[in-house]
PDB file of C-alpha atoms and ligand atoms in Angstrom:
ATOM      1  CA  MET A   1      -1.671   3.982  -7.691  1.00 64.00           C
ATOM      2  CA  THR A   2      -1.694   0.360  -6.394  1.00 81.00           C
ATOM      3  CA  VAL A   3      -2.526  -0.307  -2.749  1.00 87.00           C
ATOM      4  CA  PRO A   4      -0.018  -2.675  -1.010  1.00 90.00           C
ATOM      5  CA  PHE A   5      -1.391  -6.207  -0.529  1.00 92.00           C
ATOM      6  CA  PHE A   6      -1.078  -6.158   3.292  1.00 93.00           C
ATOM      7  CA  THR A   7      -2.978  -2.827   3.379  1.00 94.00           C
ATOM      8  CA  LEU A   8      -5.897  -4.416   1.513  1.00 94.00           C
ATOM      9  CA  LEU A   9      -5.872  -7.294   4.006  1.00 96.00           C
ATOM     10  CA  TYR A  10      -5.523  -5.032   7.084  1.00 97.00           C
ATOM     11  CA  PRO A  11      -9.086  -5.239   8.561  1.00 97.00           C
ATOM     12  CA  TRP A  12      -9.120  -9.027   8.032  1.00 98.00           C
ATOM     13  CA  THR A  13      -5.670  -9.496   9.503  1.00 98.00           C
ATOM     14  CA  LYS A  14      -6.662  -7.481  12.566  1.00 98.00           C
ATOM     15  CA  ALA A  15      -9.942  -9.411  12.939  1.00 98.00           C
ATOM     16  CA  PHE A  16      -8.115 -12.773  12.847  1.00 98.00           C
ATOM     17  CA  HIS A  17      -5.408 -11.416  15.174  1.00 98.00           C
ATOM     18  CA  VAL A  18      -8.100 -10.607  17.757  1.00 98.00           C
ATOM     19  CA  ILE A  19      -9.953 -13.936  17.222  1.00 98.00           C
ATOM     20  CA  SER A  20      -6.757 -15.934  17.749  1.00 98.00           C
ATOM     21  CA  LEU A  21      -5.605 -13.922  20.775  1.00 98.00           C
ATOM     22  CA  ILE A  22      -9.004 -14.537  22.433  1.00 98.00           C
ATOM     23  CA  ALA A  23      -8.509 -18.307  21.974  1.00 98.00           C
ATOM     24  CA  TRP A  24      -4.870 -18.100  23.192  1.00 98.00           C
ATOM     25  CA  LEU A  25      -5.795 -16.105  26.297  1.00 98.00           C
ATOM     26  CA  ALA A  26      -8.896 -18.213  27.063  1.00 98.00           C
ATOM     27  CA  GLY A  27      -6.720 -21.346  27.126  1.00 98.00           C
ATOM     28  CA  MET A  28      -3.966 -19.739  29.195  1.00 97.00           C
ATOM     29  CA  LEU A  29      -6.489 -18.443  31.726  1.00 97.00           C
ATOM     30  CA  TYR A  30      -8.009 -21.909  32.112  1.00 97.00           C
ATOM     31  CA  LEU A  31      -4.970 -24.239  32.108  1.00 98.00           C
ATOM     32  CA  PRO A  32      -3.484 -23.064  35.469  1.00 98.00           C
ATOM     33  CA  ARG A  33      -7.002 -23.545  36.949  1.00 97.00           C
ATOM     34  CA  LEU A  34      -6.866 -27.192  35.801  1.00 98.00           C
ATOM     35  CA  TYR A  35      -3.457 -27.497  37.508  1.00 98.00           C
ATOM     36  CA  VAL A  36      -5.010 -26.112  40.750  1.00 98.00           C
ATOM     37  CA  TYR A  37      -7.643 -28.903  40.662  1.00 98.00           C
ATOM     38  CA  HIS A  38      -5.102 -31.495  39.469  1.00 98.00           C
ATOM     39  CA  CYS A  39      -3.035 -30.840  42.648  1.00 97.00           C
ATOM     40  CA  GLU A  40      -5.958 -32.168  44.711  1.00 96.00           C
ATOM     41  CA  THR A  41      -5.889 -35.606  43.040  1.00 97.00           C
ATOM     42  CA  ALA A  42      -3.741 -38.635  43.935  1.00 96.00           C
ATOM     43  CA  PRO A  43      -1.118 -39.551  41.280  1.00 94.00           C
ATOM     44  CA  GLY A  44      -2.294 -42.579  39.290  1.00 93.00           C
ATOM     45  CA  SER A  45      -5.975 -42.076  40.223  1.00 97.00           C
ATOM     46  CA  ALA A  46      -8.648 -42.081  37.509  1.00 97.00           C
ATOM     47  CA  GLU A  47      -9.292 -38.377  38.210  1.00 97.00           C
ATOM     48  CA  SER A  48      -5.632 -37.499  37.779  1.00 98.00           C
ATOM     49  CA  GLU A  49      -5.506 -39.391  34.461  1.00 98.00           C
ATOM     50  CA  ARG A  50      -8.605 -37.493  33.282  1.00 98.00           C
ATOM     51  CA  PHE A  51      -6.940 -34.169  34.080  1.00 98.00           C
ATOM     52  CA  LYS A  52      -3.906 -35.260  32.024  1.00 98.00           C
ATOM     53  CA  VAL A  53      -6.120 -35.807  28.975  1.00 98.00           C
ATOM     54  CA  MET A  54      -7.880 -32.437  29.451  1.00 98.00           C
ATOM     55  CA  GLU A  55      -4.563 -30.609  29.885  1.00 98.00           C
ATOM     56  CA  ARG A  56      -3.008 -32.229  26.805  1.00 98.00           C
ATOM     57  CA  ARG A  57      -6.002 -31.440  24.600  1.00 98.00           C
ATOM     58  CA  LEU A  58      -6.303 -27.849  25.812  1.00 98.00           C
ATOM     59  CA  LEU A  59      -2.617 -27.184  25.196  1.00 98.00           C
ATOM     60  CA  ARG A  60      -2.216 -29.054  21.898  1.00 98.00           C
ATOM     61  CA  GLN A  61      -5.569 -28.338  20.266  1.00 98.00           C
ATOM     62  CA  ILE A  62      -6.235 -24.772  21.393  1.00 98.00           C
ATOM     63  CA  ILE A  63      -3.397 -22.928  23.130  1.00 98.00           C
ATOM     64  CA  ASN A  64      -0.498 -23.909  20.819  1.00 98.00           C
ATOM     65  CA  PRO A  65      -2.242 -23.260  17.468  1.00 98.00           C
ATOM     66  CA  ALA A  66      -3.845 -20.056  18.817  1.00 98.00           C
ATOM     67  CA  MET A  67      -0.443 -18.728  19.889  1.00 98.00           C
ATOM     68  CA  ILE A  68       1.040 -19.446  16.448  1.00 98.00           C
ATOM     69  CA  ALA A  69      -1.916 -17.727  14.748  1.00 98.00           C
ATOM     70  CA  THR A  70      -1.696 -14.678  17.071  1.00 98.00           C
ATOM     71  CA  TRP A  71       2.002 -14.280  16.258  1.00 98.00           C
ATOM     72  CA  LEU A  72       1.507 -14.796  12.506  1.00 98.00           C
ATOM     73  CA  PHE A  73      -1.327 -12.264  12.212  1.00 98.00           C
ATOM     74  CA  GLY A  74       0.524  -9.885  14.570  1.00 98.00           C
ATOM     75  CA  ILE A  75       3.658 -10.076  12.391  1.00 97.00           C
ATOM     76  CA  VAL A  76       1.596  -9.402   9.239  1.00 97.00           C
ATOM     77  CA  LEU A  77       0.132  -6.330  11.021  1.00 97.00           C
ATOM     78  CA  VAL A  78       3.671  -5.145  11.864  1.00 97.00           C
ATOM     79  CA  LEU A  79       4.628  -5.552   8.171  1.00 96.00           C
ATOM     80  CA  THR A  80       1.558  -3.603   7.000  1.00 96.00           C
ATOM     81  CA  PRO A  81       2.727  -0.167   5.781  1.00 95.00           C
ATOM     82  CA  GLY A  82       1.926   2.730   8.130  1.00 94.00           C
ATOM     83  CA  ILE A  83       0.614   0.631  11.038  1.00 95.00           C
ATOM     84  CA  ILE A  84       3.512   0.640  13.487  1.00 93.00           C
ATOM     85  CA  ASP A  85       5.848   3.497  14.348  1.00 93.00           C
ATOM     86  CA  TRP A  86       8.821   2.153  16.309  1.00 92.00           C
ATOM     87  CA  SER A  87       9.107   5.426  18.262  1.00 94.00           C
ATOM     88  CA  TRP A  88       5.818   4.717  20.132  1.00 93.00           C
ATOM     89  CA  GLY A  89       6.426   3.813  23.808  1.00 96.00           C
ATOM     90  CA  TRP A  90       3.206   1.794  24.200  1.00 97.00           C
ATOM     91  CA  TRP A  91       4.263  -0.515  21.363  1.00 97.00           C
ATOM     92  CA  HIS A  92       7.476  -1.496  23.175  1.00 97.00           C
ATOM     93  CA  VAL A  93       5.546  -2.204  26.400  1.00 98.00           C
ATOM     94  CA  LYS A  94       3.063  -4.340  24.421  1.00 98.00           C
ATOM     95  CA  LEU A  95       5.895  -6.259  22.761  1.00 97.00           C
ATOM     96  CA  LEU A  96       7.587  -6.905  26.121  1.00 98.00           C
ATOM     97  CA  CYS A  97       4.296  -8.177  27.616  1.00 98.00           C
ATOM     98  CA  VAL A  98       3.703 -10.414  24.568  1.00 98.00           C
ATOM     99  CA  LEU A  99       7.182 -11.914  25.011  1.00 98.00           C
ATOM    100  CA  LEU A 100       6.454 -12.510  28.719  1.00 98.00           C
ATOM    101  CA  LEU A 101       3.125 -14.113  27.755  1.00 98.00           C
ATOM    102  CA  SER A 102       4.945 -16.411  25.320  1.00 98.00           C
ATOM    103  CA  GLY A 103       7.428 -17.322  28.083  1.00 98.00           C
ATOM    104  CA  PHE A 104       4.498 -18.089  30.390  1.00 98.00           C
ATOM    105  CA  HIS A 105       3.117 -20.352  27.635  1.00 98.00           C
ATOM    106  CA  GLY A 106       6.431 -22.255  27.710  1.00 98.00           C
ATOM    107  CA  ALA A 107       6.209 -22.580  31.515  1.00 98.00           C
ATOM    108  CA  LEU A 108       2.655 -23.978  31.232  1.00 98.00           C
ATOM    109  CA  SER A 109       3.995 -26.617  28.827  1.00 98.00           C
ATOM    110  CA  ARG A 110       6.760 -27.617  31.235  1.00 98.00           C
ATOM    111  CA  TRP A 111       4.339 -27.867  34.176  1.00 98.00           C
ATOM    112  CA  ARG A 112       2.010 -30.032  32.075  1.00 98.00           C
ATOM    113  CA  ARG A 113       4.876 -32.484  31.460  1.00 98.00           C
ATOM    114  CA  ASP A 114       5.520 -32.601  35.237  1.00 98.00           C
ATOM    115  CA  PHE A 115       1.875 -33.531  35.866  1.00 98.00           C
ATOM    116  CA  LEU A 116       1.985 -36.040  32.989  1.00 98.00           C
ATOM    117  CA  HIS A 117       4.890 -37.905  34.620  1.00 97.00           C
ATOM    118  CA  ASP A 118       3.413 -37.563  38.154  1.00 96.00           C
ATOM    119  CA  ARG A 119       6.356 -35.478  39.297  1.00 96.00           C
ATOM    120  CA  ASN A 120       4.669 -32.183  40.137  1.00 96.00           C
ATOM    121  CA  ARG A 121       5.987 -30.960  43.505  1.00 94.00           C
ATOM    122  CA  ARG A 122       4.619 -27.409  43.389  1.00 97.00           C
ATOM    123  CA  PRO A 123       1.855 -26.563  45.866  1.00 96.00           C
ATOM    124  CA  GLN A 124      -1.654 -25.642  44.840  1.00 97.00           C
ATOM    125  CA  ARG A 125      -1.128 -22.017  45.911  1.00 97.00           C
ATOM    126  CA  PHE A 126       1.681 -21.713  43.330  1.00 98.00           C
ATOM    127  CA  TYR A 127      -0.781 -22.427  40.498  1.00 98.00           C
ATOM    128  CA  ARG A 128      -3.381 -20.125  42.079  1.00 97.00           C
ATOM    129  CA  ALA A 129      -0.820 -17.307  41.950  1.00 97.00           C
ATOM    130  CA  MET A 130       0.284 -18.220  38.390  1.00 97.00           C
ATOM    131  CA  ASN A 131      -3.353 -18.023  37.321  1.00 96.00           C
ATOM    132  CA  GLU A 132      -3.123 -14.227  37.694  1.00 97.00           C
ATOM    133  CA  VAL A 133      -0.117 -13.791  35.362  1.00 98.00           C
ATOM    134  CA  PRO A 134      -1.966 -13.967  31.994  1.00 98.00           C
ATOM    135  CA  THR A 135      -4.748 -11.730  33.376  1.00 97.00           C
ATOM    136  CA  VAL A 136      -2.310  -8.979  34.402  1.00 98.00           C
ATOM    137  CA  LEU A 137      -0.398  -9.162  31.088  1.00 98.00           C
ATOM    138  CA  MET A 138      -3.638  -9.125  29.080  1.00 98.00           C
ATOM    139  CA  VAL A 139      -4.892  -6.010  30.940  1.00 98.00           C
ATOM    140  CA  ILE A 140      -1.609  -4.175  30.283  1.00 98.00           C
ATOM    141  CA  ILE A 141      -1.541  -5.205  26.580  1.00 98.00           C
ATOM    142  CA  VAL A 142      -5.135  -4.161  25.894  1.00 97.00           C
ATOM    143  CA  ILE A 143      -4.611  -0.781  27.630  1.00 98.00           C
ATOM    144  CA  MET A 144      -1.434  -0.261  25.566  1.00 97.00           C
ATOM    145  CA  VAL A 145      -3.060  -1.011  22.194  1.00 97.00           C
ATOM    146  CA  ILE A 146      -6.377   0.750  22.830  1.00 97.00           C
ATOM    147  CA  VAL A 147      -5.509   3.728  25.120  1.00 97.00           C
ATOM    148  CA  ARG A 148      -1.918   4.169  23.837  1.00 96.00           C
ATOM    149  CA  PRO A 149      -1.009   6.210  26.948  1.00 94.00           C
ATOM    150  CA  PHE A 150       2.510   7.202  25.798  1.00 93.00           C
TER     151      PHE A 150
HETATM  152  C1  HEM B 201       2.063 -12.253  19.420  1.00 87.37           C
HETATM  153  C2  HEM B 201       2.588 -11.112  19.045  1.00 87.37           C
HETATM  154  C3  HEM B 201       1.775  -9.896  18.684  1.00 87.37           C
HETATM  155  C4  HEM B 201       2.104  -9.008  17.726  1.00 87.37           C
HETATM  156  C5  HEM B 201       3.335  -9.049  16.836  1.00 87.37           C
HETATM  157  C6  HEM B 201       1.051  -8.009  17.684  1.00 87.37           C
HETATM  158  C7  HEM B 201       0.992  -6.931  16.832  1.00 87.37           C
HETATM  159  C8  HEM B 201      -0.111  -6.123  16.639  1.00 87.37           C
HETATM  160  C9  HEM B 201      -0.222  -5.053  15.677  1.00 87.37           C
HETATM  161  C10 HEM B 201       0.895  -4.604  14.759  1.00 87.37           C
HETATM  162  C11 HEM B 201      -1.463  -4.536  15.771  1.00 87.37           C
HETATM  163  C12 HEM B 201      -2.068  -3.428  14.885  1.00 87.37           C
HETATM  164  C13 HEM B 201      -2.171  -2.132  15.622  1.00 87.37           C
HETATM  165  C14 HEM B 201      -2.982  -1.145  14.802  1.00 87.37           C
HETATM  166  O1  HEM B 201      -3.876  -1.536  14.043  1.00 87.37           O
HETATM  167  O2  HEM B 201      -2.709   0.040  14.893  1.00 87.37           O
HETATM  168  C15 HEM B 201      -2.163  -5.270  16.806  1.00 87.37           C
HETATM  169  C16 HEM B 201      -3.466  -5.038  17.196  1.00 87.37           C
HETATM  170  C17 HEM B 201      -4.011  -5.519  18.338  1.00 87.37           C
HETATM  171  N1  HEM B 201      -3.406  -6.409  19.216  1.00 87.37           N
HETATM  172 FE1  HEM B 201      -1.669  -7.377  18.903  1.00 87.37          FE
HETATM  173  N2  HEM B 201       0.116  -8.322  18.644  1.00 87.37           N
HETATM  174  C18 HEM B 201       0.521  -9.462  19.295  1.00 87.37           C
HETATM  175  C19 HEM B 201      -0.133 -10.087  20.349  1.00 87.37           C
HETATM  176  C20 HEM B 201      -1.247  -9.567  20.986  1.00 87.37           C
HETATM  177  C21 HEM B 201      -1.810 -10.057  22.220  1.00 87.37           C
HETATM  178  C22 HEM B 201      -1.277 -11.235  23.013  1.00 87.37           C
HETATM  179  C23 HEM B 201      -2.887  -9.267  22.522  1.00 87.37           C
HETATM  180  C24 HEM B 201      -3.833  -9.310  23.682  1.00 87.37           C
HETATM  181  C25 HEM B 201      -3.603  -9.838  24.855  1.00 87.37           C
HETATM  182  C26 HEM B 201      -3.022  -8.315  21.450  1.00 87.37           C
HETATM  183  C27 HEM B 201      -4.026  -7.372  21.374  1.00 87.37           C
HETATM  184  C28 HEM B 201      -4.270  -6.595  20.267  1.00 87.37           C
HETATM  185  C29 HEM B 201      -5.483  -5.823  20.067  1.00 87.37           C
HETATM  186  C30 HEM B 201      -6.694  -5.768  21.001  1.00 87.37           C
HETATM  187  C31 HEM B 201      -5.325  -5.145  18.841  1.00 87.37           C
HETATM  188  C32 HEM B 201      -6.335  -4.222  18.163  1.00 87.37           C
HETATM  189  C33 HEM B 201      -6.038  -2.779  18.547  1.00 87.37           C
HETATM  190  C34 HEM B 201      -6.849  -1.787  17.711  1.00 87.37           C
HETATM  191  O3  HEM B 201      -8.072  -1.795  17.783  1.00 87.37           O
HETATM  192  O4  HEM B 201      -6.251  -1.041  16.976  1.00 87.37           O
HETATM  193  N3  HEM B 201      -1.994  -8.506  20.541  1.00 87.37           N
HETATM  194  N4  HEM B 201      -1.316  -6.233  17.319  1.00 87.37           N
END
């Protein structure tokens, strides 16, 4: 009997899924913090320009590729025979949170463009509050996949 290819890869796929989601989350936890500090700088100042470089590099070099890798490895896990049962409630909650996380990623990108063009009008407390969003979603996702409460 031959073992399906994705089944053979399963432990590796899961390892790389976890590695990439750590990088994705690390970036998304840090970027709103940079926006909090960026709010304190005057548009056009040397400090503000430095934040723009840091924000661009963090988003382009870490957060974007890590999100793509998390999705790709996650999709391969979904396609692995016997791994996901669509009747599990926790799986649907995880999927919803992952979609919200991806939407938050899109919002971070838009806010970066506002800072880039010196047109951010949101107050510092907005970014302080937004800083909590990826944390809350990450806590829910990890509890869903590890505890599987329902
Ligand atoms: C981007 C879309 C994602 C998809 C399609 C996806 C899908 C999956 C699948 C199918 C598994 C295998 C479950 C099993 O082995 O029984 C898995 C494992 C896991 N996922 Fe995701 N996932 C995604 C994103 C995330 C994110 C954003 C997080 C964390 C914030 C996460 C955390 C985990 C963890 C910790 C495991 C390992 C659970 C275990 O030990 O069995 N996933 N994922």
